[in-house]
mmCIF file of C-alpha atoms in Angstrom:
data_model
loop_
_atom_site.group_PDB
_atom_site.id
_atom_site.type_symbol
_atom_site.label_atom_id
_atom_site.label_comp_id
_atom_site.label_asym_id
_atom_site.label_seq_id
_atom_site.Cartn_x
_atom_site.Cartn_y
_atom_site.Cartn_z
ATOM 1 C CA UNK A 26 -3.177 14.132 28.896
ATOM 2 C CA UNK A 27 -2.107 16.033 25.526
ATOM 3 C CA UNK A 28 -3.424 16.201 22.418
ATOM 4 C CA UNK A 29 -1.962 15.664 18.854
ATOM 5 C CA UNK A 30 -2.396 19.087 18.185
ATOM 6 C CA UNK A 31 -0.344 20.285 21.269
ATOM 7 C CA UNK A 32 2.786 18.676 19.526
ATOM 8 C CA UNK A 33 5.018 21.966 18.501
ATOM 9 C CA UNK A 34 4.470 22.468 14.753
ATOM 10 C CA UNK A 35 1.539 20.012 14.480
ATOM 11 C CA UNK A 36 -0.720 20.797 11.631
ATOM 12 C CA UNK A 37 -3.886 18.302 12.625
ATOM 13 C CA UNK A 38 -7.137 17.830 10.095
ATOM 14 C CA UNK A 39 -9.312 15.195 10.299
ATOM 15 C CA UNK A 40 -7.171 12.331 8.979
ATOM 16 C CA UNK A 41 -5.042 13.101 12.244
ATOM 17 C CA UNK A 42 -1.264 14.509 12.177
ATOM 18 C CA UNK A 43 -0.357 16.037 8.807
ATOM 19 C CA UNK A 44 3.130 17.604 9.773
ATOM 20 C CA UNK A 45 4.973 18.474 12.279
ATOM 21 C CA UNK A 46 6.446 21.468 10.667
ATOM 22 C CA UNK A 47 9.105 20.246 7.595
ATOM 23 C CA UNK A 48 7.608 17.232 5.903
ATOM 24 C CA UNK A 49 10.955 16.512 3.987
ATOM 25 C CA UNK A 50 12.985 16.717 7.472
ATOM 26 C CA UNK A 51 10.408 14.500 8.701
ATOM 27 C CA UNK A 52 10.750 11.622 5.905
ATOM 28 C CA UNK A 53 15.086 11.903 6.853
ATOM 29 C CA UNK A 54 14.141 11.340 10.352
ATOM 30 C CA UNK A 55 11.046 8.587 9.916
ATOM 31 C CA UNK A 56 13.704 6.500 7.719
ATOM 32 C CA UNK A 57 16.643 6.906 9.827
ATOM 33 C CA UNK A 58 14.818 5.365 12.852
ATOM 34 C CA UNK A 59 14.458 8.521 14.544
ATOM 35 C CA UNK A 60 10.469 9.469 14.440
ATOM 36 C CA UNK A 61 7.478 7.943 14.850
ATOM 37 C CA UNK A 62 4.288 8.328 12.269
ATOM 38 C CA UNK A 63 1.099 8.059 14.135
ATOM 39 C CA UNK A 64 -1.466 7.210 11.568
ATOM 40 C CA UNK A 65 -4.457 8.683 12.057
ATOM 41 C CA UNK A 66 -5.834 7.488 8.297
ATOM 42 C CA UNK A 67 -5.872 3.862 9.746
ATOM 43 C CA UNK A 68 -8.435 1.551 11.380
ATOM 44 C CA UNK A 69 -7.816 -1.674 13.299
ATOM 45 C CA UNK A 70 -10.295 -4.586 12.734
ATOM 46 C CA UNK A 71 -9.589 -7.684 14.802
ATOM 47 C CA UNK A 72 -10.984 -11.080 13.336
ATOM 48 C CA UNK A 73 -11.276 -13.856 15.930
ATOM 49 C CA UNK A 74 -12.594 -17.363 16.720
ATOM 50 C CA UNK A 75 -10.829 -21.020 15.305
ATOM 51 C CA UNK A 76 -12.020 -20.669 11.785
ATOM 52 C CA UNK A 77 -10.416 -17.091 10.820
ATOM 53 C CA UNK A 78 -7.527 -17.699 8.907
ATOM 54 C CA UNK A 79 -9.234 -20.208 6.274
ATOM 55 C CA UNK A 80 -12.141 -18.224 6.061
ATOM 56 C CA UNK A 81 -10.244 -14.837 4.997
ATOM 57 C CA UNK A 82 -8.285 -17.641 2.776
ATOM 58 C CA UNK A 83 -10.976 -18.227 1.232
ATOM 59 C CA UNK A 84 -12.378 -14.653 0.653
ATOM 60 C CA UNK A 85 -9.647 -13.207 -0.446
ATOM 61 C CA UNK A 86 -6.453 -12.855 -2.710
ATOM 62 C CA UNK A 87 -4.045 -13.856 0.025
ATOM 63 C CA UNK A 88 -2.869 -17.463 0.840
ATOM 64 C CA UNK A 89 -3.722 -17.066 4.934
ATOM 65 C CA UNK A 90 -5.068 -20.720 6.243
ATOM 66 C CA UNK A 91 -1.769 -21.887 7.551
ATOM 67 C CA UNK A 92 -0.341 -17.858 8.466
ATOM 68 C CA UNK A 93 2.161 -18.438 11.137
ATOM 69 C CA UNK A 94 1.908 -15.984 14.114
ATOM 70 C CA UNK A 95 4.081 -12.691 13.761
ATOM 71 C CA UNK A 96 4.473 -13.156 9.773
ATOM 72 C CA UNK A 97 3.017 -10.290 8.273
ATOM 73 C CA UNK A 98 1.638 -10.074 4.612
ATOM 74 C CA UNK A 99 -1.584 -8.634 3.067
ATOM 75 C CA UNK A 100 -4.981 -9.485 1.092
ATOM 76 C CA UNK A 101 -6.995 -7.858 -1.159
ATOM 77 C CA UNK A 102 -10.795 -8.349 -1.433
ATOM 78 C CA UNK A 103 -11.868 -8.564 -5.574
ATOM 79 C CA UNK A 104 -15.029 -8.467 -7.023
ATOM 80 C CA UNK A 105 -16.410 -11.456 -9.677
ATOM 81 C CA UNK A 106 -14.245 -9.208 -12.422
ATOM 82 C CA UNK A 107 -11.493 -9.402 -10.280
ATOM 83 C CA UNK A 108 -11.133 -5.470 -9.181
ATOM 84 C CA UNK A 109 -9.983 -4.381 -6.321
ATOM 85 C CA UNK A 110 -12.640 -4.015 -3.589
ATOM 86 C CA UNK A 111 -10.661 -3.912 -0.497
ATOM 87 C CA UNK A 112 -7.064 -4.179 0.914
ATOM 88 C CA UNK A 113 -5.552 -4.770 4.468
ATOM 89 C CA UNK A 114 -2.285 -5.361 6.065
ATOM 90 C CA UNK A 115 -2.158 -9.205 7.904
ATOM 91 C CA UNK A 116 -0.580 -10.163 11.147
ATOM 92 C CA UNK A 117 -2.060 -13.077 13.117
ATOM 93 C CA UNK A 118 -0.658 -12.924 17.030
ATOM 94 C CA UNK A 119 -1.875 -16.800 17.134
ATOM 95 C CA UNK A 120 -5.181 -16.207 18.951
ATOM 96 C CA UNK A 121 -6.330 -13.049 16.537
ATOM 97 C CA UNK A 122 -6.029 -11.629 12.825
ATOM 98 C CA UNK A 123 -5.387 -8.375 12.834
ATOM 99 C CA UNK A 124 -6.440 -6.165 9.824
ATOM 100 C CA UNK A 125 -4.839 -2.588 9.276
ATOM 101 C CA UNK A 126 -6.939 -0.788 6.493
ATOM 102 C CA UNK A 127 -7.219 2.495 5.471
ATOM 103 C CA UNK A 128 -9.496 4.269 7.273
ATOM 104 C CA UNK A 129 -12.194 5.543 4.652
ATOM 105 C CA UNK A 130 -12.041 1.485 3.216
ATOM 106 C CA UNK A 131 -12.599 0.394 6.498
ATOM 107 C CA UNK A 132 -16.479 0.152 7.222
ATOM 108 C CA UNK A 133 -17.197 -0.877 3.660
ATOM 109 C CA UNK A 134 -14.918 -3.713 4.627
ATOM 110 C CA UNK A 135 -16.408 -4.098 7.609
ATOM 111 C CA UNK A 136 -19.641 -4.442 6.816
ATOM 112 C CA UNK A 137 -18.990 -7.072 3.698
ATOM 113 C CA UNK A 138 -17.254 -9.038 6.034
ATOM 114 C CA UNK A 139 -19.495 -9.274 8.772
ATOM 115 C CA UNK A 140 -22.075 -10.430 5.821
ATOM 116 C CA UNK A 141 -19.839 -13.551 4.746
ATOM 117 C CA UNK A 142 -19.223 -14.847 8.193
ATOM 118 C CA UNK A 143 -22.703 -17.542 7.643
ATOM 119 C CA UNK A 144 -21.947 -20.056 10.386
ATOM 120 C CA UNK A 145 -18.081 -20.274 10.611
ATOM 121 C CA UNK A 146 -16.819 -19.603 14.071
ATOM 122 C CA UNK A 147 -15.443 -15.894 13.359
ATOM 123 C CA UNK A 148 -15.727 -12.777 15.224
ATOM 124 C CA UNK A 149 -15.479 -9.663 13.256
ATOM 125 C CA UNK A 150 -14.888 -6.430 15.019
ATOM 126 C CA UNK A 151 -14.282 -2.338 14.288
ATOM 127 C CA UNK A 152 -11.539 -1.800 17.251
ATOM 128 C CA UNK A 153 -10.942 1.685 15.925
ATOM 129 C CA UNK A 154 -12.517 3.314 18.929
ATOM 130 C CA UNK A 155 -9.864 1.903 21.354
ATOM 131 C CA UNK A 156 -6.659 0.922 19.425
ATOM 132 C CA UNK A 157 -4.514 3.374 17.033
ATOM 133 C CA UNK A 158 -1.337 2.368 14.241
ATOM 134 C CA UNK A 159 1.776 3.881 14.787
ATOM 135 C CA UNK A 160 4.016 3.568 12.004
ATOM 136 C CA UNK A 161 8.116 3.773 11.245
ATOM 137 C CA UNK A 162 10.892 1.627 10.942
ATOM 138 C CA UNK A 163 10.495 -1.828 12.260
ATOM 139 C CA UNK A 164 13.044 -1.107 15.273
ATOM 140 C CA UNK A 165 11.259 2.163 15.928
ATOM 141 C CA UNK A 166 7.987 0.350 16.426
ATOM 142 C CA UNK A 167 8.828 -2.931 18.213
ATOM 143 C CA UNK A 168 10.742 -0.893 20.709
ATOM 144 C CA UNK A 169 7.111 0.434 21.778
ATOM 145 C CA UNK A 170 5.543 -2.374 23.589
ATOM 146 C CA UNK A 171 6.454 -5.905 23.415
ATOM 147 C CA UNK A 172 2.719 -6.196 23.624
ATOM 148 C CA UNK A 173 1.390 -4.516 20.436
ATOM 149 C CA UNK A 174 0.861 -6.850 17.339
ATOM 150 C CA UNK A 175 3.312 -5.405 14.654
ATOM 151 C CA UNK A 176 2.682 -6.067 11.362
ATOM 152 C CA UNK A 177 5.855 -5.690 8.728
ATOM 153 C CA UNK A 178 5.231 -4.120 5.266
ATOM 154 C CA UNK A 179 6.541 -6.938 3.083
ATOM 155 C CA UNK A 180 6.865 -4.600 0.244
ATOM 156 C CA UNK A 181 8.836 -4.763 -2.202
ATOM 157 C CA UNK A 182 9.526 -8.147 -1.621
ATOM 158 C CA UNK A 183 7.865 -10.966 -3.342
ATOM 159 C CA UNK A 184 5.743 -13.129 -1.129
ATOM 160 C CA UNK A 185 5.416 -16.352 -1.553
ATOM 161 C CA UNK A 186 2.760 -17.250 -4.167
ATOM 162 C CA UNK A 187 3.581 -13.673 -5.796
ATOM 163 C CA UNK A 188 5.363 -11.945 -8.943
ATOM 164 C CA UNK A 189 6.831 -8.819 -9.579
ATOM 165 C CA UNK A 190 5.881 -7.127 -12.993
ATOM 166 C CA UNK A 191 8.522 -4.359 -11.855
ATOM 167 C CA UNK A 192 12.378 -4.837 -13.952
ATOM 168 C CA UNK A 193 14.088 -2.461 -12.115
ATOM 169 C CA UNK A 194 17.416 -3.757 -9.844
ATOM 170 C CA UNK A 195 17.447 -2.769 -7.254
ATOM 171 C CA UNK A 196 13.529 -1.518 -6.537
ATOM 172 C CA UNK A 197 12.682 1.613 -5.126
ATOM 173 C CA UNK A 198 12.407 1.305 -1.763
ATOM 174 C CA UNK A 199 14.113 -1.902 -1.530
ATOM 175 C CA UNK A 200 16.242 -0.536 1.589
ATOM 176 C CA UNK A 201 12.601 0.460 3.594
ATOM 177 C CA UNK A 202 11.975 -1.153 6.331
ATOM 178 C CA UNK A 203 8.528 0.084 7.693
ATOM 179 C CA UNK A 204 6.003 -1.059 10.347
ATOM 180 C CA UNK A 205 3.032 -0.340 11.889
ATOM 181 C CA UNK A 206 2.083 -1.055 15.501
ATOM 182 C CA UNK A 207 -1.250 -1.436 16.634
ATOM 183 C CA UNK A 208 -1.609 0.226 20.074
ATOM 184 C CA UNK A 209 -3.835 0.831 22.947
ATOM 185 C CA UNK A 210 -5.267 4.211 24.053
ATOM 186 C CA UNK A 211 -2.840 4.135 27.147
ATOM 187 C CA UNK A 212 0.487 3.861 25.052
ATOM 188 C CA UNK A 213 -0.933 6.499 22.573
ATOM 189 C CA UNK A 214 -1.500 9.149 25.020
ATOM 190 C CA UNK A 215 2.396 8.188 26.412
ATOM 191 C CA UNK A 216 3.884 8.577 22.708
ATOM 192 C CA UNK A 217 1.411 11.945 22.460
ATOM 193 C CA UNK A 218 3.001 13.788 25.569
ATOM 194 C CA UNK A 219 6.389 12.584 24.984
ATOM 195 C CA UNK A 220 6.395 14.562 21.699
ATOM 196 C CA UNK A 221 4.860 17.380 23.527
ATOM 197 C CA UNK A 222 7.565 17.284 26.193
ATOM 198 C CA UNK A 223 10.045 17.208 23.171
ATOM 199 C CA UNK A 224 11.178 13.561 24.392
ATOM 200 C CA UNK A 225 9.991 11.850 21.029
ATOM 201 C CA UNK A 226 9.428 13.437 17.431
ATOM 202 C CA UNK A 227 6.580 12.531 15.549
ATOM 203 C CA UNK A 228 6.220 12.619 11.962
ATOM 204 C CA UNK A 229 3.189 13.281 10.036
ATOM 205 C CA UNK A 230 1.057 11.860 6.965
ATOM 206 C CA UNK A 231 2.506 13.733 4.459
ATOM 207 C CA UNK A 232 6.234 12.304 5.142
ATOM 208 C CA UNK A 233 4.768 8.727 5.514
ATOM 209 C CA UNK A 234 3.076 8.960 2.253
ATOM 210 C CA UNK A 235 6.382 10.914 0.538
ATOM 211 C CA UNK A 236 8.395 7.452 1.246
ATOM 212 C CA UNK A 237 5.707 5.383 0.250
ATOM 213 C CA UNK A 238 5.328 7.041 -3.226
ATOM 214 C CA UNK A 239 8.867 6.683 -3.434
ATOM 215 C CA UNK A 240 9.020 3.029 -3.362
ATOM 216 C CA UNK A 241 6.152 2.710 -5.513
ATOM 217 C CA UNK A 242 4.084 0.960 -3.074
ATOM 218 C CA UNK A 243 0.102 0.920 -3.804
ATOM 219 C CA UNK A 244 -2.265 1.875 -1.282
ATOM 220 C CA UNK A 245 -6.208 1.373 -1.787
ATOM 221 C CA UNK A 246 -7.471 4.528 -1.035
ATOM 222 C CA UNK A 247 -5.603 6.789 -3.292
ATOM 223 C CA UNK A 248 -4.187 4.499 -6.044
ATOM 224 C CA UNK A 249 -7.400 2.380 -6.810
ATOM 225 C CA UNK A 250 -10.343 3.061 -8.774
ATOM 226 C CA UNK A 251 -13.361 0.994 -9.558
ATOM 227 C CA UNK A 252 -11.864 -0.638 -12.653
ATOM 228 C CA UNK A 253 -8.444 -1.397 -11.031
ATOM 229 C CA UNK A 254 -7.085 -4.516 -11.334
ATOM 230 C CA UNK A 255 -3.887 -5.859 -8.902
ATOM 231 C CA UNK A 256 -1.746 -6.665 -11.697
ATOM 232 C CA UNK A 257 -2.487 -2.504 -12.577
ATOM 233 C CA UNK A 258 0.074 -1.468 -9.720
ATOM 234 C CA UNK A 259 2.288 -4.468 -9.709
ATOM 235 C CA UNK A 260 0.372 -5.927 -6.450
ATOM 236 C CA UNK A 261 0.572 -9.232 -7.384
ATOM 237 C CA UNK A 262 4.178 -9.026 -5.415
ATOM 238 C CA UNK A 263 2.303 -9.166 -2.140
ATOM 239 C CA UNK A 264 -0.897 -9.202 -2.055
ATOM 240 C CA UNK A 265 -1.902 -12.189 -4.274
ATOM 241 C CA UNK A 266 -0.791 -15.783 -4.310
ATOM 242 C CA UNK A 267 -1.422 -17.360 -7.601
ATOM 243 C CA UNK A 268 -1.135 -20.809 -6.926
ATOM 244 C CA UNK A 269 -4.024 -21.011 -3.681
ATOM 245 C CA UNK A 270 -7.598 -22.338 -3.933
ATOM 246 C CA UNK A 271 -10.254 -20.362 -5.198
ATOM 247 C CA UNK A 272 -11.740 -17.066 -4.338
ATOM 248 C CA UNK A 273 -13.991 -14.432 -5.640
ATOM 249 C CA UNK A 274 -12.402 -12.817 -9.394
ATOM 250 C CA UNK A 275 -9.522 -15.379 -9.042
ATOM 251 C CA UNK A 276 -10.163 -16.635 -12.730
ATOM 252 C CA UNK A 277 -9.598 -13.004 -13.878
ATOM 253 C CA UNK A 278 -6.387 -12.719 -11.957
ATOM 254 C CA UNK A 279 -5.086 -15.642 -13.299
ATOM 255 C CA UNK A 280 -6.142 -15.147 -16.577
ATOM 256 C CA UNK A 281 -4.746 -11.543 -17.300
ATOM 257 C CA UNK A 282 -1.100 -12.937 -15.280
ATOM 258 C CA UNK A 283 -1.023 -16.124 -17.797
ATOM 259 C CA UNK A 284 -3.137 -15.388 -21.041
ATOM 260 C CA UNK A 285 -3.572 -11.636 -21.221
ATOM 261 C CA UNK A 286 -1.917 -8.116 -20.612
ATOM 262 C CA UNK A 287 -3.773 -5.588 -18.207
ATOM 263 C CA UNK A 288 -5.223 -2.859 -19.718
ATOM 264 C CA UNK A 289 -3.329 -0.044 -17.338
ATOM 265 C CA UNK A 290 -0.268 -0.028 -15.397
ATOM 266 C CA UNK A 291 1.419 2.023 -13.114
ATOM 267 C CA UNK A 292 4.330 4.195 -14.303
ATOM 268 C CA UNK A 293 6.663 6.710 -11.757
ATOM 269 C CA UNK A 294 6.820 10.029 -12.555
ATOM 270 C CA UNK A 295 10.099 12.579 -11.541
ATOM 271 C CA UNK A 296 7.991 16.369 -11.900
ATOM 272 C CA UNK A 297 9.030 19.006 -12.900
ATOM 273 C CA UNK A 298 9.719 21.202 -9.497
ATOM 274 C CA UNK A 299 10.562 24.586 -10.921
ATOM 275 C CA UNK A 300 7.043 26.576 -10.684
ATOM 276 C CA UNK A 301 6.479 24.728 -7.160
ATOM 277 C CA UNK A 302 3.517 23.233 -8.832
ATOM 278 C CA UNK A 303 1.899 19.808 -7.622
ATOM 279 C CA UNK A 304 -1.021 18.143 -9.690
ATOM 280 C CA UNK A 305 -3.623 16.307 -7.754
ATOM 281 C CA UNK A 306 -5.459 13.258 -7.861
ATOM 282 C CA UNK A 307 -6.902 12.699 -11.115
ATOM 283 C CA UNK A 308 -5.429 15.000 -12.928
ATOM 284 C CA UNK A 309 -4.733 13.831 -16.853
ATOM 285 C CA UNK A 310 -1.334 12.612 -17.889
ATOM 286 C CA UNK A 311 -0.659 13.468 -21.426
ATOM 287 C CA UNK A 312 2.158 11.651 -24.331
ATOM 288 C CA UNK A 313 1.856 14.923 -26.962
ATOM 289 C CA UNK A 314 -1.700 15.618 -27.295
ATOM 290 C CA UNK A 315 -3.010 12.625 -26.273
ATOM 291 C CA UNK A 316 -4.346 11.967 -23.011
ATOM 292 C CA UNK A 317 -2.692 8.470 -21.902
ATOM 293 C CA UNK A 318 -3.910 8.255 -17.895
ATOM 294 C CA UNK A 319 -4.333 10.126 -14.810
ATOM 295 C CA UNK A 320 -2.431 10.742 -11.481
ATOM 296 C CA UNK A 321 -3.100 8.888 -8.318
ATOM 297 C CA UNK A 322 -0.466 9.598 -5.941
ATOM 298 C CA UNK A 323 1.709 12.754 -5.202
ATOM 299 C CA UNK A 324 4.339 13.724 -2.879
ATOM 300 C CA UNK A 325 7.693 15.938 -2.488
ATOM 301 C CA UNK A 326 10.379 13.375 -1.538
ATOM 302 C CA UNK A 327 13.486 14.352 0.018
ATOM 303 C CA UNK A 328 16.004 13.113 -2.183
ATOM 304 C CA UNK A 329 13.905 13.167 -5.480
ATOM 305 C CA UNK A 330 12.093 15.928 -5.205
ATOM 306 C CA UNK A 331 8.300 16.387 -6.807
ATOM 307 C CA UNK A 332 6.912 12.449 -7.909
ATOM 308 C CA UNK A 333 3.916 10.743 -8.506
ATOM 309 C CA UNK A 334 2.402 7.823 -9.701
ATOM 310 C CA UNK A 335 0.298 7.656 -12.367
ATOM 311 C CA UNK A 336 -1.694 4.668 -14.473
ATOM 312 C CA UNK A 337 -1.415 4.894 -18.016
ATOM 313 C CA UNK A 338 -2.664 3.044 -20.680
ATOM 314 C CA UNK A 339 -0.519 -0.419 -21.578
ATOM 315 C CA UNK A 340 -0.158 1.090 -24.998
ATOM 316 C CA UNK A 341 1.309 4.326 -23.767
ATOM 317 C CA UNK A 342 4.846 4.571 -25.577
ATOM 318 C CA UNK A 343 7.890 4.485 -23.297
ATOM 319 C CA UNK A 344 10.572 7.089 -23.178
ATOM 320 C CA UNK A 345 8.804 9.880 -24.248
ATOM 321 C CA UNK A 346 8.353 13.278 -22.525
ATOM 322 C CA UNK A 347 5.323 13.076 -20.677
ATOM 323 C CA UNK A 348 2.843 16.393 -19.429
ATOM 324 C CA UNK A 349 0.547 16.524 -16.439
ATOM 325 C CA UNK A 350 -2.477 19.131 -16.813
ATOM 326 C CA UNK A 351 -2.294 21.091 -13.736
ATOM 327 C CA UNK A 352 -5.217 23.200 -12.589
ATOM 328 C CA UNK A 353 -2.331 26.159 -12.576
ATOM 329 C CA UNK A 354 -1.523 24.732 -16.204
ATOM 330 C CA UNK A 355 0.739 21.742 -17.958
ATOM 331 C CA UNK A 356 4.212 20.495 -15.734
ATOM 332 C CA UNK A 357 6.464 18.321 -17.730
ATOM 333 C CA UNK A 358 7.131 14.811 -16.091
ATOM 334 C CA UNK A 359 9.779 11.949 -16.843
ATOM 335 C CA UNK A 360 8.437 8.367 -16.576
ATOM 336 C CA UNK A 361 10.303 5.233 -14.886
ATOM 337 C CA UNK A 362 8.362 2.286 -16.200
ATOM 338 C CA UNK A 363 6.947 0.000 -13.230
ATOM 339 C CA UNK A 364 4.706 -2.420 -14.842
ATOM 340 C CA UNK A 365 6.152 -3.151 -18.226
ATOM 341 C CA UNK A 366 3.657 -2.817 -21.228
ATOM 342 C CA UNK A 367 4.451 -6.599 -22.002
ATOM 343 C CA UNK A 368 3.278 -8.034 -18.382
ATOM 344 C CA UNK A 369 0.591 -10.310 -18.268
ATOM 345 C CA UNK A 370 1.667 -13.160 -20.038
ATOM 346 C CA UNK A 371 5.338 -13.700 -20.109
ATOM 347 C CA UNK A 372 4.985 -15.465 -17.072
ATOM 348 C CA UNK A 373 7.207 -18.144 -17.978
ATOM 349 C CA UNK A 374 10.418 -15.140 -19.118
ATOM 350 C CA UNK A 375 12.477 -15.143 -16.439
ATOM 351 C CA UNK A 376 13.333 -12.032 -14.959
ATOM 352 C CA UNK A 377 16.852 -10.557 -15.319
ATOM 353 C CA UNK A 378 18.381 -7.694 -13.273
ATOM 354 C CA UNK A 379 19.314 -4.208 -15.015
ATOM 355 C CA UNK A 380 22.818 -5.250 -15.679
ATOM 356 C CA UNK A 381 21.762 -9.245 -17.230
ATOM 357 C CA UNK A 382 19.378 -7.034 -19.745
ATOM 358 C CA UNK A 383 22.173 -4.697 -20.627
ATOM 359 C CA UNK A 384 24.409 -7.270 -21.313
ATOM 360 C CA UNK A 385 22.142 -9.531 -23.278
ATOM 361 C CA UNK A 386 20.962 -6.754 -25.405
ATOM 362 C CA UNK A 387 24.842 -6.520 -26.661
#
């Protein structure tokens, strides 16, 4: 039996499989179908027993009492303020919920669940220690096993119950088609010395994550912070559905969506690439001298080069040059507005593509 770090050109750390060698050839090959991701910064929890789809209903942002088996969405866990505790990816196989979260989320989540359960008839369990994700395109990772639950990212699609903050026509990403397969030990350790042998290629973290900044897509781990608030990164497109019963910080959701305007949102930045310098997590994002948010996601893409996301504040001015303060000094950045300084409550605007705004502006 091999190990990930027998793969040729695997660079392993503790969050499993970085790269495999060329993280943008990777990203060409995970999108075209061609590679595999196995994620190694995921855990599996399984929630069982007749009552677990209206009891995560009724913990959590999601709509999930009457989840058909095989449709995938997600949740989000909020606290009383309506901030975003916890997120997971959804697929119920008809006798189990599945939850794929993040891996250093996952026994805070854990644990908070386990405490709600009272005396429904759920059975909440950490199956980390004997099932793994493997992620790619949705072909890619149904052609594993007919066995594995496979849950489809429904991003950036709007869900039903949902609404997208983003204006741009066509979105970022709106062409991805990516999956994640739960699997068992067995069919890991196949996939693991078939990329050995050269018979499969694997892709690591850092290409997964390069096509996931790319499409704008929020993940929990590196994009939230204790004040953050779904509307924030324009996760009210799948995570949330507005119009279900109640749950913990609902009133705040609803009321920022209908009466109010968050107080951050997420903007894309295209980096500057020409001193091959990246910022990092956190670092400040500056309109002139004034500091107007920080970064929370970076990657090299292989079509657009350096990006990031970053969440500003709603009053930060639009169209400007924009400068990220390195620790190897400022980079400039450009900014694609995601969640428009307006959103909140224009809920009853409709929407119009790129081309319906150009022409009604003439």
């Amino acid at each position: 039996m091999a190990s990930l770090s027998q793969v040729p050109g695997a660079v392993v750390d503790d969050a499993g499989l970085r790269h495999v060698g060329s993280p943008v050839a990777e990203q060409r090959r995970l999108a075209s179908g061609t590679a595999l991701a196995p994620l190694g910064d995921r855990r599996v929890i399984s929630v069982g027993g007749e009552d677990r789809r209206s009891w995560l209903d009724s913990l959590s942002s999601q709509a999930l009492t009457h989840l058909a088996p095989g449709v995938s969405t997600e949740l989000l866990i909020l606290d009383p303020q309506g901030r975003v505790e916890h997120a997971a990816s959804v697929v119920d196989d008809g006798e189990m919920t599945w939850l794929i979260v993040d891996a250093s989320d996952a026994e805070a989540l854990l644990t908070w669940l386990t405490r709600m359960r009272f005396r429904l008839r759920v059975d909440v369990r950490d199956r980390s220690d004997e099932l793994s994700v493997i992620g790619g395109t949705r072909a890619a990772v149904e052609a594993l096993t007919a066995a594995a639950p496979v849950w489809v990212d429904p991003w950036p699609d709007v869900t039903p119950g949902g609404w997208a903050y983003a204006r741009v026509d066509p979105h970022p990403g709106a062409d991805r088609d990516w999956a994640e397969a739960i699997v068992d030990a067995e069919e890991l350790d196949r996939l693991i010395d078939a990329a050995v042998a050269g018979e499969m290629a694997f892709a690591g973290r850092d290409a997964v994550e390069a096509l996931r900044v790319a499409a704008w897509r929020p993940r929990v781990s590196v994009d939230a912070d204790e004040r953050l608030l779904p509307h924030e990164m324009d996760w009210l497109r799948t995570a949330v559905h507005l119009s279900k019963g109640c749950y913990r910080g609902q009133e705040t959701v609803a009321k920022v969506h209908n009466l109010g305007h968050p107080p951050r949102r997420v903007v894309a930045l295209q980096l500057d690439g020409s001193d091959s310098v990246l910022p990092a997590r956190g670092d400040a994002v500056r309109a002139g001298d004034s500091v107007i948010g920080t970064i929370t996601s970076v990657a090299i893409h292989h079509e657009d080069g350096p990006i990031a996301l970053a969440l500003v504040k709603r009053t930060a001015p639009e169209g400007v040059p924009l400068v990220v303060d390195t620790a190897d000094g400022p980079i400039a950045a450009a900014a694609e507005t995601v969640v428009p300084a307006d959103a909140g409550a224009t809920a009853s605007v409709p929407r119009l593509p790129r081309l319906g705004r150009r022409r009604a502006a003439e």
